Amino acid sequence: MLDARRKQVVVTQKFFDENSIGFLAEHGCDVRIARLPAGKADGGLTEAELVEILEGADGWIVGHANVTASLLKSLPQLRVIARRGVGYERVDTDAVNAAGKVATIAVGGNDASVADHTLCLMLAVGRRLKECQSGLAGGDWSIPLGSDLYRKTVGVIGLGRIGRGVMQRLSGFEVKSLVYSPRPDWSHSLATGGCYVDMETLLAESDIVTLHTPLNADTHKLINKAALARMKKTAVLINTSRGGLVDDADLLAALQSRQIAGAGLDVFQSESEPGLEEVTRQLIGLPNVVVTPHVGASTVEGLNRTNLIAAQCVVAVLEGRNPPKSSVIADGR
Ligand code: NAD
């Protein structure tokens, strides 16, 4: 029997750890981990499936599901939606406000993990790890000549939490960082040793271009045919942010024609835009492209940190308090 004094929290995100479940339980919450169909994340569930899973929930810890006005209408008891991550392009914040609910993101939990992974891709593409690995697997010991990260020029597009983390890590490689941001913040630039430039300069002068902006109407297909044409022929593109930031068909063409030298991709346009699966498949198959399946934030430590931040946001709202200001993306209370 349900204890009416205890709040119901449903988690539809994978890898929710015991410590965070314990934190919620200690704060008067019963936790229900949704059993997702095999091979499906919550972003692949229909609205009807979500309504069924979330019935009776006061709090929802969500991964990549779409949070829409019609879904919220079906969940009158729900008070807080906490994203176990920081991107929130799938959360309709206006609808959350209109419904009188709160939505939060897990700020500060995974930026170190994504910044680490960004460096991992830069090094892997530069040292041609894919070709080394597949060569050796076939008994071929010939040497693909790599290129240093040391003292290169790196263009950082978007200087938020992850962009700054990337620049801090790059300082150990003595790189020159060029930064593009629509709202330059000179204190960040000074702290991390970068210099602000316009987009054209960044694209033309960087040996590596790395993306760290949110996906929105302004940034959709920020890197397209025209942008790729401005890059050096020896340049590498790194995307650990969101697939829609890059026109993947244009990127595929640029890589095939050797207009740029390589890419390191953790995210793909086809993740949010159906019909581009074949383009993704071809990108994955190129020897000069190192790929990972959207794992930038997925370390044990990073996920445990973000799980706990999401749990703390849920508890704050259910206890009538305010979550940290930087985590709140909508508050319609
Ligand atoms: P953040 O909000 O701290 O920083 C984003 C920065 O982008 C801000 O400084 C903002 O001013 C800047 N920006 C906005 N529009 C821009 C534009 N048009 N051009 C240049 N800069 C622009 O976010 P964050 O924590 O650094 O995360 C960045 C993104 O990384 C998230 O939005 C998310 O999409 C992605 N992410 C990916 C993973 C993964 O697993 N691969 C994990 C976490 C986050």
PDB file of N, CA and C in Angstrom, residues 87-179:
ATOM      1  N   GLY A  87      21.538  19.621 -21.473  1.00  0.00           N
ATOM      2  CA  GLY A  87      20.847  20.086 -22.686  1.00  0.00           C
ATOM      3  C   GLY A  87      19.341  19.962 -22.444  1.00  0.00           C
ATOM      4  N   TYR A  88      18.559  20.930 -22.889  1.00  0.00           N
ATOM      5  CA  TYR A  88      17.110  20.801 -22.632  1.00  0.00           C
ATOM      6  C   TYR A  88      16.257  21.212 -23.829  1.00  0.00           C
ATOM      7  N   GLU A  89      16.797  20.929 -25.036  1.00  0.00           N
ATOM      8  CA  GLU A  89      16.046  21.279 -26.238  1.00  0.00           C
ATOM      9  C   GLU A  89      14.753  20.468 -26.379  1.00  0.00           C
ATOM     10  N   ARG A  90      14.619  19.374 -25.634  1.00  0.00           N
ATOM     11  CA  ARG A  90      13.382  18.587 -25.736  1.00  0.00           C
ATOM     12  C   ARG A  90      12.380  18.911 -24.620  1.00  0.00           C
ATOM     13  N   VAL A  91      12.699  19.913 -23.819  1.00  0.00           N
ATOM     14  CA  VAL A  91      11.773  20.322 -22.753  1.00  0.00           C
ATOM     15  C   VAL A  91      11.094  21.624 -23.191  1.00  0.00           C
ATOM     16  N   ASP A  92       9.768  21.602 -23.296  1.00  0.00           N
ATOM     17  CA  ASP A  92       9.023  22.810 -23.652  1.00  0.00           C
ATOM     18  C   ASP A  92       8.869  23.635 -22.373  1.00  0.00           C
ATOM     19  N   THR A  93       9.828  24.565 -22.171  1.00  0.00           N
ATOM     20  CA  THR A  93       9.853  25.303 -20.897  1.00  0.00           C
ATOM     21  C   THR A  93       8.623  26.217 -20.756  1.00  0.00           C
ATOM     22  N   ASP A  94       8.107  26.741 -21.877  1.00  0.00           N
ATOM     23  CA  ASP A  94       6.890  27.570 -21.794  1.00  0.00           C
ATOM     24  C   ASP A  94       5.735  26.733 -21.270  1.00  0.00           C
ATOM     25  N   ALA A  95       5.649  25.479 -21.769  1.00  0.00           N
ATOM     26  CA  ALA A  95       4.559  24.600 -21.325  1.00  0.00           C
ATOM     27  C   ALA A  95       4.701  24.259 -19.843  1.00  0.00           C
ATOM     28  N   VAL A  96       5.953  24.074 -19.382  1.00  0.00           N
ATOM     29  CA  VAL A  96       6.190  23.766 -17.960  1.00  0.00           C
ATOM     30  C   VAL A  96       5.720  24.947 -17.114  1.00  0.00           C
ATOM     31  N   ASN A  97       6.099  26.154 -17.535  1.00  0.00           N
ATOM     32  CA  ASN A  97       5.656  27.354 -16.800  1.00  0.00           C
ATOM     33  C   ASN A  97       4.135  27.464 -16.793  1.00  0.00           C
ATOM     34  N   ALA A  98       3.542  27.275 -17.970  1.00  0.00           N
ATOM     35  CA  ALA A  98       2.085  27.417 -18.072  1.00  0.00           C
ATOM     36  C   ALA A  98       1.362  26.389 -17.209  1.00  0.00           C
ATOM     37  N   ALA A  99       1.973  25.221 -17.037  1.00  0.00           N
ATOM     38  CA  ALA A  99       1.336  24.162 -16.250  1.00  0.00           C
ATOM     39  C   ALA A  99       1.610  24.333 -14.746  1.00  0.00           C
ATOM     40  N   GLY A 100       2.382  25.363 -14.373  1.00  0.00           N
ATOM     41  CA  GLY A 100       2.641  25.635 -12.952  1.00  0.00           C
ATOM     42  C   GLY A 100       3.641  24.674 -12.335  1.00  0.00           C
ATOM     43  N   LYS A 101       4.452  24.035 -13.179  1.00  0.00           N
ATOM     44  CA  LYS A 101       5.415  23.056 -12.673  1.00  0.00           C
ATOM     45  C   LYS A 101       6.837  23.635 -12.734  1.00  0.00           C
ATOM     46  N   VAL A 102       7.800  22.838 -12.266  1.00  0.00           N
ATOM     47  CA  VAL A 102       9.200  23.272 -12.287  1.00  0.00           C
ATOM     48  C   VAL A 102      10.002  22.290 -13.136  1.00  0.00           C
ATOM     49  N   ALA A 103      10.935  22.815 -13.923  1.00  0.00           N
ATOM     50  CA  ALA A 103      11.867  21.943 -14.651  1.00  0.00           C
ATOM     51  C   ALA A 103      13.295  22.367 -14.325  1.00  0.00           C
ATOM     52  N   THR A 104      14.154  21.371 -14.146  1.00  0.00           N
ATOM     53  CA  THR A 104      15.549  21.666 -13.777  1.00  0.00           C
ATOM     54  C   THR A 104      16.518  20.862 -14.651  1.00  0.00           C
ATOM     55  N   ILE A 105      17.771  21.334 -14.680  1.00  0.00           N
ATOM     56  CA  ILE A 105      18.848  20.572 -15.325  1.00  0.00           C
ATOM     57  C   ILE A 105      19.934  20.316 -14.264  1.00  0.00           C
ATOM     58  N   ALA A 106      20.795  19.335 -14.553  1.00  0.00           N
ATOM     59  CA  ALA A 106      21.798  18.935 -13.553  1.00  0.00           C
ATOM     60  C   ALA A 106      23.114  19.668 -13.800  1.00  0.00           C
ATOM     61  N   VAL A 107      23.111  20.959 -13.474  1.00  0.00           N
ATOM     62  CA  VAL A 107      24.282  21.796 -13.751  1.00  0.00           C
ATOM     63  C   VAL A 107      25.462  21.403 -12.874  1.00  0.00           C
ATOM     64  N   GLY A 108      26.629  21.264 -13.500  1.00  0.00           N
ATOM     65  CA  GLY A 108      27.863  21.016 -12.738  1.00  0.00           C
ATOM     66  C   GLY A 108      28.171  19.543 -12.557  1.00  0.00           C
ATOM     67  N   GLY A 109      27.297  18.667 -13.051  1.00  0.00           N
ATOM     68  CA  GLY A 109      27.506  17.239 -12.816  1.00  0.00           C
ATOM     69  C   GLY A 109      28.381  16.567 -13.853  1.00  0.00           C
ATOM     70  N   ASN A 110      28.201  16.947 -15.124  1.00  0.00           N
ATOM     71  CA  ASN A 110      28.892  16.150 -16.146  1.00  0.00           C
ATOM     72  C   ASN A 110      29.847  16.938 -17.037  1.00  0.00           C
ATOM     73  N   ASP A 111      30.026  18.234 -16.745  1.00  0.00           N
ATOM     74  CA  ASP A 111      30.875  18.999 -17.677  1.00  0.00           C
ATOM     75  C   ASP A 111      32.319  18.474 -17.708  1.00  0.00           C
ATOM     76  N   ALA A 112      32.822  18.016 -16.552  1.00  0.00           N
ATOM     77  CA  ALA A 112      34.201  17.497 -16.542  1.00  0.00           C
ATOM     78  C   ALA A 112      34.291  16.243 -17.419  1.00  0.00           C
ATOM     79  N   SER A 113      33.267  15.388 -17.344  1.00  0.00           N
ATOM     80  CA  SER A 113      33.295  14.139 -18.130  1.00  0.00           C
ATOM     81  C   SER A 113      33.249  14.448 -19.632  1.00  0.00           C
ATOM     82  N   VAL A 114      32.405  15.417 -20.026  1.00  0.00           N
ATOM     83  CA  VAL A 114      32.301  15.755 -21.454  1.00  0.00           C
ATOM     84  C   VAL A 114      33.586  16.437 -21.931  1.00  0.00           C
ATOM     85  N   ALA A 115      34.153  17.292 -21.075  1.00  0.00           N
ATOM     86  CA  ALA A 115      35.415  17.958 -21.453  1.00  0.00           C
ATOM     87  C   ALA A 115      36.522  16.915 -21.631  1.00  0.00           C
ATOM     88  N   ASP A 116      36.593  15.941 -20.713  1.00  0.00           N
ATOM     89  CA  ASP A 116      37.587  14.854 -20.865  1.00  0.00           C
ATOM     90  C   ASP A 116      37.387  14.135 -22.201  1.00  0.00           C
ATOM     91  N   HIS A 117      36.120  13.836 -22.511  1.00  0.00           N
ATOM     92  CA  HIS A 117      35.842  13.059 -23.728  1.00  0.00           C
ATOM     93  C   HIS A 117      36.201  13.866 -24.991  1.00  0.00           C
ATOM     94  N   THR A 118      36.027  15.163 -24.924  1.00  0.00           N
ATOM     95  CA  THR A 118      36.382  16.028 -26.056  1.00  0.00           C
ATOM     96  C   THR A 118      37.880  15.920 -26.351  1.00  0.00           C
ATOM     97  N   LEU A 119      38.687  15.971 -25.284  1.00  0.00           N
ATOM     98  CA  LEU A 119      40.145  15.811 -25.461  1.00  0.00           C
ATOM     99  C   LEU A 119      40.470  14.414 -25.986  1.00  0.00           C
ATOM    100  N   CYS A 120      39.718  13.422 -25.489  1.00  0.00           N
ATOM    101  CA  CYS A 120      39.924  12.037 -25.934  1.00  0.00           C
ATOM    102  C   CYS A 120      39.725  11.945 -27.458  1.00  0.00           C
ATOM    103  N   LEU A 121      38.680  12.586 -27.975  1.00  0.00           N
ATOM    104  CA  LEU A 121      38.428  12.536 -29.426  1.00  0.00           C
ATOM    105  C   LEU A 121      39.487  13.329 -30.205  1.00  0.00           C
ATOM    106  N   MET A 122      39.881  14.477 -29.668  1.00  0.00           N
ATOM    107  CA  MET A 122      40.919  15.264 -30.360  1.00  0.00           C
ATOM    108  C   MET A 122      42.189  14.427 -30.527  1.00  0.00           C
ATOM    109  N   LEU A 123      42.597  13.766 -29.440  1.00  0.00           N
ATOM    110  CA  LEU A 123      43.822  12.966 -29.478  1.00  0.00           C
ATOM    111  C   LEU A 123      43.645  11.735 -30.373  1.00  0.00           C
ATOM    112  N   ALA A 124      42.461  11.121 -30.294  1.00  0.00           N
ATOM    113  CA  ALA A 124      42.226   9.893 -31.072  1.00  0.00           C
ATOM    114  C   ALA A 124      42.248  10.177 -32.576  1.00  0.00           C
ATOM    115  N   VAL A 125      41.641  11.314 -32.983  1.00  0.00           N
ATOM    116  CA  VAL A 125      41.657  11.647 -34.417  1.00  0.00           C
ATOM    117  C   VAL A 125      43.076  12.025 -34.837  1.00  0.00           C
ATOM    118  N   GLY A 126      43.729  12.872 -34.015  1.00  0.00           N
ATOM    119  CA  GLY A 126      45.085  13.327 -34.353  1.00  0.00           C
ATOM    120  C   GLY A 126      46.060  12.161 -34.488  1.00  0.00           C
ATOM    121  N   ARG A 127      45.963  11.161 -33.595  1.00  0.00           N
ATOM    122  CA  ARG A 127      46.908  10.043 -33.626  1.00  0.00           C
ATOM    123  C   ARG A 127      46.383   8.858 -34.448  1.00  0.00           C
ATOM    124  N   ARG A 128      45.275   9.079 -35.165  1.00  0.00           N
ATOM    125  CA  ARG A 128      44.706   8.110 -36.126  1.00  0.00           C
ATOM    126  C   ARG A 128      44.493   6.726 -35.497  1.00  0.00           C
ATOM    127  N   LEU A 129      43.884   6.767 -34.295  1.00  0.00           N
ATOM    128  CA  LEU A 129      43.705   5.521 -33.531  1.00  0.00           C
ATOM    129  C   LEU A 129      42.865   4.493 -34.278  1.00  0.00           C
ATOM    130  N   LYS A 130      41.849   4.969 -35.025  1.00  0.00           N
ATOM    131  CA  LYS A 130      40.979   4.023 -35.728  1.00  0.00           C
ATOM    132  C   LYS A 130      41.779   3.222 -36.759  1.00  0.00           C
ATOM    133  N   GLU A 131      42.621   3.951 -37.515  1.00  0.00           N
ATOM    134  CA  GLU A 131      43.419   3.257 -38.545  1.00  0.00           C
ATOM    135  C   GLU A 131      44.478   2.346 -37.918  1.00  0.00           C
ATOM    136  N   CYS A 132      45.062   2.810 -36.784  1.00  0.00           N
ATOM    137  CA  CYS A 132      46.049   1.959 -36.093  1.00  0.00           C
ATOM    138  C   CYS A 132      45.376   0.672 -35.623  1.00  0.00           C
ATOM    139  N   GLN A 133      44.207   0.827 -35.017  1.00  0.00           N
ATOM    140  CA  GLN A 133      43.495  -0.326 -34.442  1.00  0.00           C
ATOM    141  C   GLN A 133      43.083  -1.320 -35.533  1.00  0.00           C
ATOM    142  N   SER A 134      42.472  -0.778 -36.619  1.00  0.00           N
ATOM    143  CA  SER A 134      41.995  -1.713 -37.648  1.00  0.00           C
ATOM    144  C   SER A 134      43.173  -2.306 -38.421  1.00  0.00           C
ATOM    145  N   GLY A 135      44.257  -1.526 -38.591  1.00  0.00           N
ATOM    146  CA  GLY A 135      45.449  -2.076 -39.250  1.00  0.00           C
ATOM    147  C   GLY A 135      45.992  -3.257 -38.472  1.00  0.00           C
ATOM    148  N   LEU A 136      46.226  -3.045 -37.184  1.00  0.00           N
ATOM    149  CA  LEU A 136      46.801  -4.114 -36.359  1.00  0.00           C
ATOM    150  C   LEU A 136      45.872  -5.326 -36.291  1.00  0.00           C
ATOM    151  N   ALA A 137      44.569  -5.072 -36.233  1.00  0.00           N
ATOM    152  CA  ALA A 137      43.618  -6.195 -36.176  1.00  0.00           C
ATOM    153  C   ALA A 137      43.752  -7.074 -37.418  1.00  0.00           C
ATOM    154  N   GLY A 138      44.164  -6.452 -38.546  1.00  0.00           N
ATOM    155  CA  GLY A 138      44.356  -7.217 -39.785  1.00  0.00           C
ATOM    156  C   GLY A 138      45.809  -7.623 -39.995  1.00  0.00           C
ATOM    157  N   GLY A 139      46.659  -7.463 -38.975  1.00  0.00           N
ATOM    158  CA  GLY A 139      48.061  -7.885 -39.064  1.00  0.00           C
ATOM    159  C   GLY A 139      48.958  -6.891 -39.777  1.00  0.00           C
ATOM    160  N   ASP A 140      48.470  -5.656 -40.017  1.00  0.00           N
ATOM    161  CA  ASP A 140      49.246  -4.645 -40.736  1.00  0.00           C
ATOM    162  C   ASP A 140      49.944  -3.730 -39.723  1.00  0.00           C
ATOM    163  N   TRP A 141      51.281  -3.790 -39.671  1.00  0.00           N
ATOM    164  CA  TRP A 141      52.054  -3.003 -38.713  1.00  0.00           C
ATOM    165  C   TRP A 141      52.578  -1.705 -39.324  1.00  0.00           C
ATOM    166  N   SER A 142      52.055  -1.287 -40.488  1.00  0.00           N
ATOM    167  CA  SER A 142      52.555  -0.027 -41.059  1.00  0.00           C
ATOM    168  C   SER A 142      52.079   1.147 -40.192  1.00  0.00           C
ATOM    169  N   ILE A 143      52.774   2.276 -40.297  1.00  0.00           N
ATOM    170  CA  ILE A 143      52.572   3.373 -39.339  1.00  0.00           C
ATOM    171  C   ILE A 143      51.820   4.542 -39.972  1.00  0.00           C
ATOM    172  N   PRO A 144      50.548   4.785 -39.541  1.00  0.00           N
ATOM    173  CA  PRO A 144      49.862   5.994 -40.004  1.00  0.00           C
ATOM    174  C   PRO A 144      50.460   7.198 -39.251  1.00  0.00           C
ATOM    175  N   LEU A 145      50.953   8.187 -39.982  1.00  0.00           N
ATOM    176  CA  LEU A 145      51.585   9.348 -39.320  1.00  0.00           C
ATOM    177  C   LEU A 145      50.530  10.233 -38.682  1.00  0.00           C
ATOM    178  N   GLY A 146      50.642  10.438 -37.390  1.00  0.00           N
ATOM    179  CA  GLY A 146      49.665  11.256 -36.675  1.00  0.00           C
ATOM    180  C   GLY A 146      50.067  12.708 -36.627  1.00  0.00           C
ATOM    181  N   SER A 147      49.270  13.521 -35.914  1.00  0.00           N
ATOM    182  CA  SER A 147      49.675  14.916 -35.706  1.00  0.00           C
ATOM    183  C   SER A 147      49.479  15.286 -34.243  1.00  0.00           C
ATOM    184  N   ASP A 148      50.359  16.171 -33.758  1.00  0.00           N
ATOM    185  CA  ASP A 148      50.339  16.592 -32.352  1.00  0.00           C
ATOM    186  C   ASP A 148      49.110  17.430 -32.037  1.00  0.00           C
ATOM    187  N   LEU A 149      48.710  17.373 -30.772  1.00  0.00           N
ATOM    188  CA  LEU A 149      47.789  18.384 -30.244  1.00  0.00           C
ATOM    189  C   LEU A 149      48.623  19.545 -29.681  1.00  0.00           C
ATOM    190  N   TYR A 150      49.817  19.208 -29.224  1.00  0.00           N
ATOM    191  CA  TYR A 150      50.775  20.166 -28.666  1.00  0.00           C
ATOM    192  C   TYR A 150      50.937  21.382 -29.584  1.00  0.00           C
ATOM    193  N   ARG A 151      50.678  22.568 -29.000  1.00  0.00           N
ATOM    194  CA  ARG A 151      50.884  23.866 -29.673  1.00  0.00           C
ATOM    195  C   ARG A 151      50.036  24.087 -30.918  1.00  0.00           C
ATOM    196  N   LYS A 152      48.920  23.365 -31.026  1.00  0.00           N
ATOM    197  CA  LYS A 152      48.002  23.624 -32.143  1.00  0.00           C
ATOM    198  C   LYS A 152      47.100  24.822 -31.807  1.00  0.00           C
ATOM    199  N   THR A 153      46.362  25.288 -32.817  1.00  0.00           N
ATOM    200  CA  THR A 153      45.343  26.322 -32.598  1.00  0.00           C
ATOM    201  C   THR A 153      43.977  25.632 -32.566  1.00  0.00           C
ATOM    202  N   VAL A 154      43.268  25.818 -31.448  1.00  0.00           N
ATOM    203  CA  VAL A 154      41.966  25.153 -31.293  1.00  0.00           C
ATOM    204  C   VAL A 154      40.868  26.211 -31.208  1.00  0.00           C
ATOM    205  N   GLY A 155      39.851  26.078 -32.048  1.00  0.00           N
ATOM    206  CA  GLY A 155      38.710  26.992 -32.036  1.00  0.00           C
ATOM    207  C   GLY A 155      37.594  26.412 -31.188  1.00  0.00           C
ATOM    208  N   VAL A 156      37.212  27.150 -30.151  1.00  0.00           N
ATOM    209  CA  VAL A 156      36.176  26.679 -29.228  1.00  0.00           C
ATOM    210  C   VAL A 156      34.918  27.496 -29.496  1.00  0.00           C
ATOM    211  N   ILE A 157      33.859  26.838 -29.967  1.00  0.00           N
ATOM    212  CA  ILE A 157      32.607  27.553 -30.237  1.00  0.00           C
ATOM    213  C   ILE A 157      31.658  27.290 -29.076  1.00  0.00           C
ATOM    214  N   GLY A 158      31.410  28.330 -28.263  1.00  0.00           N
ATOM    215  CA  GLY A 158      30.572  28.200 -27.065  1.00  0.00           C
ATOM    216  C   GLY A 158      31.442  28.073 -25.835  1.00  0.00           C
ATOM    217  N   LEU A 159      31.478  29.139 -25.035  1.00  0.00           N
ATOM    218  CA  LEU A 159      32.361  29.116 -23.853  1.00  0.00           C
ATOM    219  C   LEU A 159      31.518  29.065 -22.582  1.00  0.00           C
ATOM    220  N   GLY A 160      30.808  27.948 -22.402  1.00  0.00           N
ATOM    221  CA  GLY A 160      30.084  27.725 -21.147  1.00  0.00           C
ATOM    222  C   GLY A 160      30.881  26.787 -20.273  1.00  0.00           C
ATOM    223  N   ARG A 161      30.167  25.963 -19.494  1.00  0.00           N
ATOM    224  CA  ARG A 161      30.844  25.075 -18.543  1.00  0.00           C
ATOM    225  C   ARG A 161      31.792  24.107 -19.260  1.00  0.00           C
ATOM    226  N   ILE A 162      31.288  23.463 -20.332  1.00  0.00           N
ATOM    227  CA  ILE A 162      32.117  22.452 -21.001  1.00  0.00           C
ATOM    228  C   ILE A 162      33.230  23.124 -21.808  1.00  0.00           C
ATOM    229  N   GLY A 163      32.889  24.184 -22.543  1.00  0.00           N
ATOM    230  CA  GLY A 163      33.908  24.898 -23.323  1.00  0.00           C
ATOM    231  C   GLY A 163      35.058  25.358 -22.443  1.00  0.00           C
ATOM    232  N   ARG A 164      34.729  25.883 -21.256  1.00  0.00           N
ATOM    233  CA  ARG A 164      35.796  26.334 -20.338  1.00  0.00           C
ATOM    234  C   ARG A 164      36.619  25.148 -19.849  1.00  0.00           C
ATOM    235  N   GLY A 165      35.928  24.034 -19.560  1.00  0.00           N
ATOM    236  CA  GLY A 165      36.648  22.835 -19.112  1.00  0.00           C
ATOM    237  C   GLY A 165      37.607  22.337 -20.186  1.00  0.00           C
ATOM    238  N   VAL A 166      37.177  22.408 -21.433  1.00  0.00           N
ATOM    239  CA  VAL A 166      38.043  21.988 -22.547  1.00  0.00           C
ATOM    240  C   VAL A 166      39.265  22.907 -22.619  1.00  0.00           C
ATOM    241  N   MET A 167      39.022  24.216 -22.496  1.00  0.00           N
ATOM    242  CA  MET A 167      40.163  25.144 -22.580  1.00  0.00           C
ATOM    243  C   MET A 167      41.146  24.932 -21.442  1.00  0.00           C
ATOM    244  N   GLN A 168      40.623  24.675 -20.237  1.00  0.00           N
ATOM    245  CA  GLN A 168      41.538  24.415 -19.108  1.00  0.00           C
ATOM    246  C   GLN A 168      42.417  23.209 -19.403  1.00  0.00           C
ATOM    247  N   ARG A 169      41.803  22.149 -19.912  1.00  0.00           N
ATOM    248  CA  ARG A 169      42.578  20.937 -20.215  1.00  0.00           C
ATOM    249  C   ARG A 169      43.586  21.196 -21.339  1.00  0.00           C
ATOM    250  N   LEU A 170      43.162  21.993 -22.340  1.00  0.00           N
ATOM    251  CA  LEU A 170      44.053  22.250 -23.482  1.00  0.00           C
ATOM    252  C   LEU A 170      45.281  23.052 -23.092  1.00  0.00           C
ATOM    253  N   SER A 171      45.178  23.819 -22.005  1.00  0.00           N
ATOM    254  CA  SER A 171      46.317  24.656 -21.631  1.00  0.00           C
ATOM    255  C   SER A 171      47.541  23.782 -21.341  1.00  0.00           C
ATOM    256  N   GLY A 172      47.312  22.543 -20.891  1.00  0.00           N
ATOM    257  CA  GLY A 172      48.428  21.623 -20.650  1.00  0.00           C
ATOM    258  C   GLY A 172      49.138  21.208 -21.937  1.00  0.00           C
ATOM    259  N   PHE A 173      48.464  21.392 -23.070  1.00  0.00           N
ATOM    260  CA  PHE A 173      49.075  21.050 -24.366  1.00  0.00           C
ATOM    261  C   PHE A 173      49.658  22.294 -25.047  1.00  0.00           C
ATOM    262  N   GLU A 174      49.663  23.403 -24.314  1.00  0.00           N
ATOM    263  CA  GLU A 174      50.207  24.675 -24.826  1.00  0.00           C
ATOM    264  C   GLU A 174      49.545  25.106 -26.128  1.00  0.00           C
ATOM    265  N   VAL A 175      48.242  24.846 -26.250  1.00  0.00           N
ATOM    266  CA  VAL A 175      47.560  25.247 -27.489  1.00  0.00           C
ATOM    267  C   VAL A 175      47.221  26.738 -27.442  1.00  0.00           C
ATOM    268  N   LYS A 176      46.969  27.295 -28.616  1.00  0.00           N
ATOM    269  CA  LYS A 176      46.410  28.649 -28.710  1.00  0.00           C
ATOM    270  C   LYS A 176      44.905  28.458 -28.894  1.00  0.00           C
ATOM    271  N   SER A 177      44.084  29.028 -28.000  1.00  0.00           N
ATOM    272  CA  SER A 177      42.630  28.845 -28.124  1.00  0.00           C
ATOM    273  C   SER A 177      41.983  30.095 -28.715  1.00  0.00           C
ATOM    274  N   LEU A 178      41.173  29.893 -29.742  1.00  0.00           N
ATOM    275  CA  LEU A 178      40.358  30.969 -30.307  1.00  0.00           C
ATOM    276  C   LEU A 178      38.918  30.677 -29.907  1.00  0.00           C
ATOM    277  N   VAL A 179      38.224  31.680 -29.398  1.00  0.00           N
ATOM    278  CA  VAL A 179      36.882  31.433 -28.867  1.00  0.00           C
ATOM    279  C   VAL A 179      35.861  32.254 -29.624  1.00  0.00           C
TER     280      VAL A 179
END
